[in-house]
Short mmCIF file of C-alpha atoms in Angstrom, two decimals:
data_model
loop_
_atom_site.label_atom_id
_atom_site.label_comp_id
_atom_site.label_asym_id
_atom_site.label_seq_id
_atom_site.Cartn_x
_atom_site.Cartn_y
_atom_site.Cartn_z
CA UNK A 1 -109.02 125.40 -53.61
CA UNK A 2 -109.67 123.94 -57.05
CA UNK A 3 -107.64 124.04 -60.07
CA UNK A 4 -106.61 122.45 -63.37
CA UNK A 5 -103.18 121.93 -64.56
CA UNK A 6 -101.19 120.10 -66.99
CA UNK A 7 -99.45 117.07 -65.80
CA UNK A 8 -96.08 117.53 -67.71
CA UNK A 9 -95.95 121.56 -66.53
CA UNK A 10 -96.65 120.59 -62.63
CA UNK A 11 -94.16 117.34 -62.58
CA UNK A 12 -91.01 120.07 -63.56
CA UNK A 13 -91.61 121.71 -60.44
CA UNK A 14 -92.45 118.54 -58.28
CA UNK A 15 -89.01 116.95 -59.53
CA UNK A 16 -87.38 119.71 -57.47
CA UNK A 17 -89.51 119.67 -54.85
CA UNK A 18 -89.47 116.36 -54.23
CA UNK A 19 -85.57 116.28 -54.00
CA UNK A 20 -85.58 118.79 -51.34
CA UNK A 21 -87.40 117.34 -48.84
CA UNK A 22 -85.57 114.89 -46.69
CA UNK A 23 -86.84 111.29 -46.82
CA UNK A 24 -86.20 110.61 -43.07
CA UNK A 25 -87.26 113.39 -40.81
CA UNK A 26 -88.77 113.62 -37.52
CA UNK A 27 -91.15 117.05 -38.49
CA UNK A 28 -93.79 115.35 -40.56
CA UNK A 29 -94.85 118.71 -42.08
CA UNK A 30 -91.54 118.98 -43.77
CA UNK A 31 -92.33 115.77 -45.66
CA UNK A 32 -95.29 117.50 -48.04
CA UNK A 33 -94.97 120.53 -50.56
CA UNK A 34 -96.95 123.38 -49.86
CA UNK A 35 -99.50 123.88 -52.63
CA UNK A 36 -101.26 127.48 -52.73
CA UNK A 37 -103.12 129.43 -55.17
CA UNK A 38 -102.91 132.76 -54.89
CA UNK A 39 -103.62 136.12 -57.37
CA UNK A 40 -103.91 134.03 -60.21
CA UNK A 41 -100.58 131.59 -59.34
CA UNK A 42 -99.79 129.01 -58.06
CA UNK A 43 -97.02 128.72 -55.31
CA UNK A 44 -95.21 125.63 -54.74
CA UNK A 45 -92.67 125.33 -52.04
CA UNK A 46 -90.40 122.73 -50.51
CA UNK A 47 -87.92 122.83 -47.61
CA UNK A 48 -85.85 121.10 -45.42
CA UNK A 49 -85.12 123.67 -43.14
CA UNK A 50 -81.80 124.54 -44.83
CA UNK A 51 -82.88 125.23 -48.22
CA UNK A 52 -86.32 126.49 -49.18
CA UNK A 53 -87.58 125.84 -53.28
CA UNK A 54 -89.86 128.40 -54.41
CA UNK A 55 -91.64 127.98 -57.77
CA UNK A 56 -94.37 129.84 -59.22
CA UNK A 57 -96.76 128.91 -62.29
CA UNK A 58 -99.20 130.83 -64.28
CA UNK A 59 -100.22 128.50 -66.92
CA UNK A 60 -103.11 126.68 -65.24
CA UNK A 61 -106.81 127.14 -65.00
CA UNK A 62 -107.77 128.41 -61.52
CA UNK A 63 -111.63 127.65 -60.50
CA UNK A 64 -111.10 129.35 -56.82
CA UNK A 65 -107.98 129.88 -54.37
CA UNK A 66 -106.86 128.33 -51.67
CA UNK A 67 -103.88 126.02 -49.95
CA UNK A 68 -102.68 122.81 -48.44
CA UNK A 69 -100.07 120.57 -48.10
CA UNK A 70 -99.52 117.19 -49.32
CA UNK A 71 -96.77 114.55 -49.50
CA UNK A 72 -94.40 115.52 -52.10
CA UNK A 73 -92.61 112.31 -52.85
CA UNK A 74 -96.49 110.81 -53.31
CA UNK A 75 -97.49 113.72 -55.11
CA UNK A 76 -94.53 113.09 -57.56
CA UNK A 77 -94.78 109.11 -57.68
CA UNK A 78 -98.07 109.71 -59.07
CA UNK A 79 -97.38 112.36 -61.38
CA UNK A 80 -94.35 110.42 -62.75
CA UNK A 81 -96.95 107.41 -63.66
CA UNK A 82 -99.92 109.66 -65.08
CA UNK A 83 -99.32 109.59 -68.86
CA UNK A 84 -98.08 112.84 -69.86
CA UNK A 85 -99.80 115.71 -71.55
CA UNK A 86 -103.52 115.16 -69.53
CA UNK A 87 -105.04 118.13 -67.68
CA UNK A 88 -105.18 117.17 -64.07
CA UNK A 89 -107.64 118.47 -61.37
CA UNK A 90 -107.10 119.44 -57.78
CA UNK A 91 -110.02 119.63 -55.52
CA UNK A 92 -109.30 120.47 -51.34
CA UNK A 93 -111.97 118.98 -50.14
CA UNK A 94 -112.09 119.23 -46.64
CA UNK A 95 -108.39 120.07 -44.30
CA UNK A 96 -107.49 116.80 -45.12
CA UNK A 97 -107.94 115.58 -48.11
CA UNK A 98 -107.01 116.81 -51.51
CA UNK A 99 -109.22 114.84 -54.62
CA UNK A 100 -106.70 114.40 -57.71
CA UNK A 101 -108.63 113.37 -61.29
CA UNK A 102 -107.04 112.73 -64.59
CA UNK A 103 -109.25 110.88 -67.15
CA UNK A 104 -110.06 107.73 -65.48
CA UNK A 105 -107.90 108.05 -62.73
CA UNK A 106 -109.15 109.31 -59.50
CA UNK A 107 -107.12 109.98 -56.08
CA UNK A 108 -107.46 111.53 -52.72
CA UNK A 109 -104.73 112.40 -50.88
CA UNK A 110 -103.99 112.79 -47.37
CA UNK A 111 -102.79 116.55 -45.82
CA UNK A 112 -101.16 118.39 -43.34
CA UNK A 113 -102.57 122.16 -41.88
CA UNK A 114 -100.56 124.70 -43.59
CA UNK A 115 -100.15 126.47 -40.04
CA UNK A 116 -97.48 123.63 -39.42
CA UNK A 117 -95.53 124.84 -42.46
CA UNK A 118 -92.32 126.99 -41.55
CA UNK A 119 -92.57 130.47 -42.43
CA UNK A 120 -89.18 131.89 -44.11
CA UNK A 121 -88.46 135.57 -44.51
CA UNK A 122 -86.58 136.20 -47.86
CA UNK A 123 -85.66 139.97 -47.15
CA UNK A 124 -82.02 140.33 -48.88
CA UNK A 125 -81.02 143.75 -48.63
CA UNK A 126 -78.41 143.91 -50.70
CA UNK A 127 -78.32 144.29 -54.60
CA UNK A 128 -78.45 140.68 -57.16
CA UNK A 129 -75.23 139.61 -58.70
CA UNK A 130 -76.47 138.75 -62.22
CA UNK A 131 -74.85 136.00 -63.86
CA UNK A 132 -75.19 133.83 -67.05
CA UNK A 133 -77.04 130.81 -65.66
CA UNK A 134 -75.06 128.40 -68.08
CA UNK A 135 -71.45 129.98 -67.21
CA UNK A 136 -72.32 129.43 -63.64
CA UNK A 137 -73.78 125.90 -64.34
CA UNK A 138 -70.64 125.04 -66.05
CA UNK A 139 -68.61 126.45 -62.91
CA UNK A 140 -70.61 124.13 -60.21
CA UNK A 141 -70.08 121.14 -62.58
CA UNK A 142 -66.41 121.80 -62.65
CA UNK A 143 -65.98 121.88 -58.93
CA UNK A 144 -68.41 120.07 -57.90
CA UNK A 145 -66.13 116.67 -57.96
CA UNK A 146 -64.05 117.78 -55.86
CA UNK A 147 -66.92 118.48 -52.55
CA UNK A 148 -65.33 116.74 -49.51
CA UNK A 149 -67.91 114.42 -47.55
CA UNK A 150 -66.14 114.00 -44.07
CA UNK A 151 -68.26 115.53 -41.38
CA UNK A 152 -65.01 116.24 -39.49
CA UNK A 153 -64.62 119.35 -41.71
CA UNK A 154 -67.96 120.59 -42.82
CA UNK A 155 -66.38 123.55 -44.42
CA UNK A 156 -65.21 121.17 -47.29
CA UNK A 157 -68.49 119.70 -47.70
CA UNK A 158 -69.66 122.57 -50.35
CA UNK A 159 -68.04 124.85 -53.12
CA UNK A 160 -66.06 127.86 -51.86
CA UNK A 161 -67.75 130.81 -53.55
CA UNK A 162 -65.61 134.10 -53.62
CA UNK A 163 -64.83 136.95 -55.84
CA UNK A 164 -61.09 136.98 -57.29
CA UNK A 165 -59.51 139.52 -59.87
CA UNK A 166 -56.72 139.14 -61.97
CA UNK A 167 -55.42 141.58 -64.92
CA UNK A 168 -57.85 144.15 -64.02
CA UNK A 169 -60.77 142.00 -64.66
CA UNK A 170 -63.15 140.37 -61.83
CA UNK A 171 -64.22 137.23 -61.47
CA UNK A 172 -66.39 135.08 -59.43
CA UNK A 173 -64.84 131.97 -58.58
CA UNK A 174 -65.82 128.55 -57.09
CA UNK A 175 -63.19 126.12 -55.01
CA UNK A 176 -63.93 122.71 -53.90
CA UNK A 177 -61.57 119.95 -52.56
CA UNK A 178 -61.40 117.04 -49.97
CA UNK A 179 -57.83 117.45 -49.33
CA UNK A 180 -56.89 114.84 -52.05
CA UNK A 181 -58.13 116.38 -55.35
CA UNK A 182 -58.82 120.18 -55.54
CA UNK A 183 -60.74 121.94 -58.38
CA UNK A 184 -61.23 125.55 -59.35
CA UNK A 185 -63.59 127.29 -62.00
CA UNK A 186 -63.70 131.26 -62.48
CA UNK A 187 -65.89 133.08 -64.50
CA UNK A 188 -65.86 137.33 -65.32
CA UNK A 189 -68.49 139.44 -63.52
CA UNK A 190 -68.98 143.17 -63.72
CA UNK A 191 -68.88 143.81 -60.23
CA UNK A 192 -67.76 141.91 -57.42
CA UNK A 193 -67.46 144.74 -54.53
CA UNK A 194 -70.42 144.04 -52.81
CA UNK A 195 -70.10 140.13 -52.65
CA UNK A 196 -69.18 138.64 -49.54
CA UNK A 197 -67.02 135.15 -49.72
CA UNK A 198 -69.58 132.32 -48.75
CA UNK A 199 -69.31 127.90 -48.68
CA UNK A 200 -72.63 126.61 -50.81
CA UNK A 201 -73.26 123.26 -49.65
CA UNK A 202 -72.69 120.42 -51.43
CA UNK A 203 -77.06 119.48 -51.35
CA UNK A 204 -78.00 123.34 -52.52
CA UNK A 205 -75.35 122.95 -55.46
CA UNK A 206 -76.54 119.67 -56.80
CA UNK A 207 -80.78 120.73 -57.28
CA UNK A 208 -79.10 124.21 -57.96
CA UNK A 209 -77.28 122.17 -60.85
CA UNK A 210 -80.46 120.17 -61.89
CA UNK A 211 -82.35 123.63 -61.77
CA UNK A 212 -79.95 125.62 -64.19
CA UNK A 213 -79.86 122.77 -66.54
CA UNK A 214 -83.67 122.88 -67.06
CA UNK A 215 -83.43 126.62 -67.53
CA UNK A 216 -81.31 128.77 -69.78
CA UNK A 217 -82.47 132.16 -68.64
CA UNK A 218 -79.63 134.63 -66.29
CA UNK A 219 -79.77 133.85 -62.76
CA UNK A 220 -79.95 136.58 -60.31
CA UNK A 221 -77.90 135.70 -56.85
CA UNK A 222 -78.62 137.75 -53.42
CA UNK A 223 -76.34 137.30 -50.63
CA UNK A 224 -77.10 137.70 -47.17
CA UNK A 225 -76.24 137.20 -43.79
CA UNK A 226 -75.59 133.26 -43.34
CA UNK A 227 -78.38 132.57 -46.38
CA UNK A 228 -77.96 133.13 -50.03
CA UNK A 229 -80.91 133.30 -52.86
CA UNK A 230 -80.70 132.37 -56.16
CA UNK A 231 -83.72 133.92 -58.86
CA UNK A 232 -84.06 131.89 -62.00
CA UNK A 233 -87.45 133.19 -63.73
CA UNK A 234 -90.27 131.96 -61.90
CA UNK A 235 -88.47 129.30 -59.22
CA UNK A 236 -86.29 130.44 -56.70
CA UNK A 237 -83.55 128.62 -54.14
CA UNK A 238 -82.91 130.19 -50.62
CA UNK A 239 -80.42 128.15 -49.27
CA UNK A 240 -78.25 128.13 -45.74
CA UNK A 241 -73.96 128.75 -46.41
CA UNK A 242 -71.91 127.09 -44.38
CA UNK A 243 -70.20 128.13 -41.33
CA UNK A 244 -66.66 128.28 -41.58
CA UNK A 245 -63.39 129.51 -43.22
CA UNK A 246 -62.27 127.34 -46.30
CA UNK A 247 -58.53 127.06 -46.56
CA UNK A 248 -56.01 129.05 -48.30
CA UNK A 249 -55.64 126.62 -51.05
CA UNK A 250 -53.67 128.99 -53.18
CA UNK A 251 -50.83 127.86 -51.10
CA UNK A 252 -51.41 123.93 -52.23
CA UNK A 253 -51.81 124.70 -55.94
CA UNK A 254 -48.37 124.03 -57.84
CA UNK A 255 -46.26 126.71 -59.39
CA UNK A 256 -43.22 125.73 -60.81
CA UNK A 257 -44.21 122.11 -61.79
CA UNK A 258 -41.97 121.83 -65.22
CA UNK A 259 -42.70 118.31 -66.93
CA UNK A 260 -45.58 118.66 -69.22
CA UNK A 261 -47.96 115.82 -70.82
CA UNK A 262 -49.72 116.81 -73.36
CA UNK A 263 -52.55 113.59 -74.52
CA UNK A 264 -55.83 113.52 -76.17
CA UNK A 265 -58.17 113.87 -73.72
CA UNK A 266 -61.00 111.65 -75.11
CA UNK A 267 -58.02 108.49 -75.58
CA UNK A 268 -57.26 109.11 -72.31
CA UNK A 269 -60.48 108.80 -70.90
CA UNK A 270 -61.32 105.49 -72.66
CA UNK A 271 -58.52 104.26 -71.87
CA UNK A 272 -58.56 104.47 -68.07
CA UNK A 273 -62.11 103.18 -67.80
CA UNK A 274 -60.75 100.17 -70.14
CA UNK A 275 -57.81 99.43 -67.27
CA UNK A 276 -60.22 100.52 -64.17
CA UNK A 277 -62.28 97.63 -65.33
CA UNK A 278 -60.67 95.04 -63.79
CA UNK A 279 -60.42 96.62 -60.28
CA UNK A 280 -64.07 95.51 -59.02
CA UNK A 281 -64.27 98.05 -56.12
CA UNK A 282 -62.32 100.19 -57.74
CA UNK A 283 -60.26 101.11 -54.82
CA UNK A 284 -56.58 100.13 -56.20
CA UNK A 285 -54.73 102.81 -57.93
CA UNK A 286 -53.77 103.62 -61.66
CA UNK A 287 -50.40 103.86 -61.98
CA UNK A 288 -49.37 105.81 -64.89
CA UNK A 289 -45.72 106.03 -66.80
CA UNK A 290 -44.58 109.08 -68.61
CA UNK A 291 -42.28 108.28 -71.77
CA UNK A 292 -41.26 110.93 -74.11
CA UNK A 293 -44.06 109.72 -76.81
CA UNK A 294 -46.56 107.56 -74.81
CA UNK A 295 -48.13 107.09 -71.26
CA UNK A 296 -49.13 103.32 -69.94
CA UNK A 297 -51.74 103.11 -67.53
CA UNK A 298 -51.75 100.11 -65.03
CA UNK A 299 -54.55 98.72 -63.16
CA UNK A 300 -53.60 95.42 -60.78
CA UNK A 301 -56.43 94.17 -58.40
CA UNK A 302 -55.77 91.15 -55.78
CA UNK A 303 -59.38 90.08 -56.54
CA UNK A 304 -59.96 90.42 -60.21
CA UNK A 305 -56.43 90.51 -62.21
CA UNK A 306 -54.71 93.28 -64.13
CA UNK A 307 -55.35 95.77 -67.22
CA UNK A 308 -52.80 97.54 -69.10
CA UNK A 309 -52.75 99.98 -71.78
CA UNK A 310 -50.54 102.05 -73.92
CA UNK A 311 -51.60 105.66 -75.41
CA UNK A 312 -49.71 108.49 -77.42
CA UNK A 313 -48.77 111.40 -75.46
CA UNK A 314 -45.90 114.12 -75.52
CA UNK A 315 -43.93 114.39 -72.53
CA UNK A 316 -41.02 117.08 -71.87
CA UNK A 317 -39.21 115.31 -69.40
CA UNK A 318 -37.08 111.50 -68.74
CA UNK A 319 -39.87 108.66 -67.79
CA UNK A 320 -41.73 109.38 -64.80
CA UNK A 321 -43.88 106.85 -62.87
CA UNK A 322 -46.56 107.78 -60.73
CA UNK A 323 -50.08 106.41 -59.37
CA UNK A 324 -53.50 108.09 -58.65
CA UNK A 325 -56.84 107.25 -57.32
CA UNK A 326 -58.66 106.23 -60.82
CA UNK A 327 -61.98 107.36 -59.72
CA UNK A 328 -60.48 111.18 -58.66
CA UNK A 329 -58.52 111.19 -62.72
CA UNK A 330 -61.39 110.04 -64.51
CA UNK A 331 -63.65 113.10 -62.71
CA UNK A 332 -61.42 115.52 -63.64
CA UNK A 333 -60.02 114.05 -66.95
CA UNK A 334 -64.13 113.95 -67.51
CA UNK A 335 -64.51 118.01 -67.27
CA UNK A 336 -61.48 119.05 -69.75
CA UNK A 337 -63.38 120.57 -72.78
CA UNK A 338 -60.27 120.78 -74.71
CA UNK A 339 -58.91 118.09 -77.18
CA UNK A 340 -56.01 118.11 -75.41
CA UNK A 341 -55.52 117.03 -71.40
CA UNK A 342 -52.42 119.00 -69.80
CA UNK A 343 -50.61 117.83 -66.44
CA UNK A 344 -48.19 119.95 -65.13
CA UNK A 345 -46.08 117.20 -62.91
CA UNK A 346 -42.98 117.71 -60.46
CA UNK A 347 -41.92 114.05 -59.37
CA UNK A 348 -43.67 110.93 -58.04
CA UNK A 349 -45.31 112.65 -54.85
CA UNK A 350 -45.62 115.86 -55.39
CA UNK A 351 -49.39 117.99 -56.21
CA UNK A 352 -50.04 117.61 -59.76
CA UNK A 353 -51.50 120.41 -61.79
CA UNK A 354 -54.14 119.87 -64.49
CA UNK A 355 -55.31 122.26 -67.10
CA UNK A 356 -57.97 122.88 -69.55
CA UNK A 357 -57.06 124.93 -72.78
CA UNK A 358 -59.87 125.94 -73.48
CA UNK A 359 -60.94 127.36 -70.56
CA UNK A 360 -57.95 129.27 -69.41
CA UNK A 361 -59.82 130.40 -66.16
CA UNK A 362 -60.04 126.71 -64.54
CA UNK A 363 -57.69 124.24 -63.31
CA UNK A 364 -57.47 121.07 -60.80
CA UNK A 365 -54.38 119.29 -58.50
CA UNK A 366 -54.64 115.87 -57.93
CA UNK A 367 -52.27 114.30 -55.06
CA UNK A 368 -50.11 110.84 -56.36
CA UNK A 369 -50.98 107.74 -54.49
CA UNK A 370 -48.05 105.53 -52.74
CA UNK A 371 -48.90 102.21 -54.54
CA UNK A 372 -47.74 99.06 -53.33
CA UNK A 373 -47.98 96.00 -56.14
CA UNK A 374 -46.25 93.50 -54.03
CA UNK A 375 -49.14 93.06 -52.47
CA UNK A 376 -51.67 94.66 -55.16
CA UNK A 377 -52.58 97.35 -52.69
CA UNK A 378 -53.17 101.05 -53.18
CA UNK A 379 -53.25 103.40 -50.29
CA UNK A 380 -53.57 107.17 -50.08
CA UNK A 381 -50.26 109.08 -49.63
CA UNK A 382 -50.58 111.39 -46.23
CA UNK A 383 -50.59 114.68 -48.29
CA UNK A 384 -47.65 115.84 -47.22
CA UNK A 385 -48.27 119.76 -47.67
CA UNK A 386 -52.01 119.83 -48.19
CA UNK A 387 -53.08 118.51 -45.56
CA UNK A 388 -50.91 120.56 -43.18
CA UNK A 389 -52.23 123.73 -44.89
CA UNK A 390 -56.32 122.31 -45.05
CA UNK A 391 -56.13 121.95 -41.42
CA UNK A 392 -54.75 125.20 -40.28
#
């Protein structure tokens, strides 16, 4: 195997590849990309075991084919510190060694037998789901806050992915919560008849996410049984869904919440990372009052001292005092596109709803915090109703 290649074209695909492959791992094969030149391409793949990256690239000089593996976090390292633009050569010269030139650099590399490299069969029977690969990028980002990490309940650890209709239109829509926050994104799709529910883990959606912001072209998605496939141009991601049934969260997402803030998003935002400031691990709470024609934010920490702040906002209701976790508002107060944030709000303990103007097909609930400044402590409220209805 022999080829030449330019640096900047083969560290795109190595960025990917290198971010699949687990660090730690007992299967030292699973360490090193797969490197393989074959009809005039060359293959690069990278697994895990649960998710397999596929890329393919044409725009290289090939002097004869073969394949090997190699360390893909090395591989990358080096790429990363090769000045960019320079043709690089790969030589295989023997099983286990790989020669890697650029200008005055020179490098061998140790490798693994492709044998030990796990074969995958990508057979997907059913028909792609084509779908704008920025409108989908922009639904992962928007639920994407909300992934759960508790290993208890694996089935929150990932986005919900299911197909929804509503006024005679379909959609295909994306859920994600860890039982305090919950987010929700939709967008329209021809055709949703053939798509079966599925949970994306939370590891497939984020290098899904880095892959469809390096790439503006429609992605293709194939569904099958317990694996899913997504096609963007050359590079491909077969990835593992989760086992398990994700909640009925319609039940948890407010309906008749009547007292409505209306405040500019962007003040809002700088103004809670001005008061979270002071809160060093950022654990305590934000406690937030609703007045007719402003909102103060509170931040109190037993370590560091307090922040306060005062911002214009409507409000349709009598003042109103209630606390969140900072860190959960400032992720979802972060996604509104709109000048305007909305929160749709009930009483002091109750789900609160939060909406997005200009994008009329997402939404997120937040649960309050019980927040106790007599002693400058904040502690999760029990979730009254959500967490009876996650855990049924």
């Amino acid at each position: 195997m022999q080829f030449q290649i330019k640096r900047d074209t083969l560290l795109k695909s190595l960025s990917v590849a290198h971010n699949i492959i687990e660090r730690k791992n007992t299967i030292p094969i699973l360490a090193n990309v797969l490197l393989q030149i074959k009809d005039n391409i060359l293959n690069i793949i990278a697994t895990d075991l649960d998710i397999v990256f596929h890329d393919q690239i044409s725009d290289l000089k090939i002097d004869s084919d073969g394949s090997t593996t190699t360390s893909a976090t090395v591989l990358y390292d080096l790429l990363r510190k090769i000045p960019t633009n320079l043709d690089i050569t790969f030589v295989l010269e023997s099983k286990n060694k790989l020669k890697i030139t650029a200008k005055n650099s020179k490098f061998n590399l140790l490798c693994l037998p492709i044998d030990d490299f796990p074969n995958f069969s990508n057979n997907f029977k059913n028909d792609p789901l084509n779908l704008d690969g920025q409108k989908f990028l922009a639904l992962l980002n928007k639920t994407k806050i909300a992934m759960s990490n508790d290993d208890t309940r694996h089935y929150l650890n990932g986005i919900f992915i299911h197909p929804t209709a509503s006024n005679k239109t379909s959609y295909l829509t994306g859920v994600a919560t860890d039982t305090h926050r919950l987010s929700s994104s939709s967008i329209p799709i021809q055709d949703t008849k053939s798509l079966k529910p599925f949970i994306l883990p939370k590891k497939t959606v984020f290098q899904l996410s880095n892959l469809l912001q390096e790439n503006n072209q429609s992605i293709s998605m194939f569904v099958g049984e317990g694996k899913i496939q997504f096609k963007m141009g050359n590079s491909s991601i077969v990835s593992k869904v989760i086992d398990g049934k994700f909640p009925d969260y319609e039940k948890v997402v407010p309906k008749n919440n009547n007292k409505i803030l209306k405040v500019n998003a962007k003040d809002f935002i700088n103004s809670l990372e001005r008061v979270i400031t002071v809160s060093i691990d950022r654990k305590e709470g934000v406690k937030v009052t609703f007045e007719k024609d402003h909102i103060q934010l509170f931040v109190a920490s037993s370590s560091s001292g307090d922040g306060k702040e005062t911002l214009k906002a409507e409000f349709s209701s009598e003042s109103l005092t209630v606390s969140f976790n900072a860190r959960y508002l400032l992720d979802i107060a972060s996604e509104i596109g709109d000048q305007n944030l909305m929160m749709n709000l009930n009483d002091a303990i109750s789900p609160v709803l939060i909406q997005d103007k200009s994008d009329n097909h997402s939404f997120y609930v937040i649960m309050p915090m019980t927040v106790s400044y007599t002693h400058l402590r904040a502690h999760e409220t029990s979730l009254h109703l959500v967490c009876r209805l996650l855990l049924e």
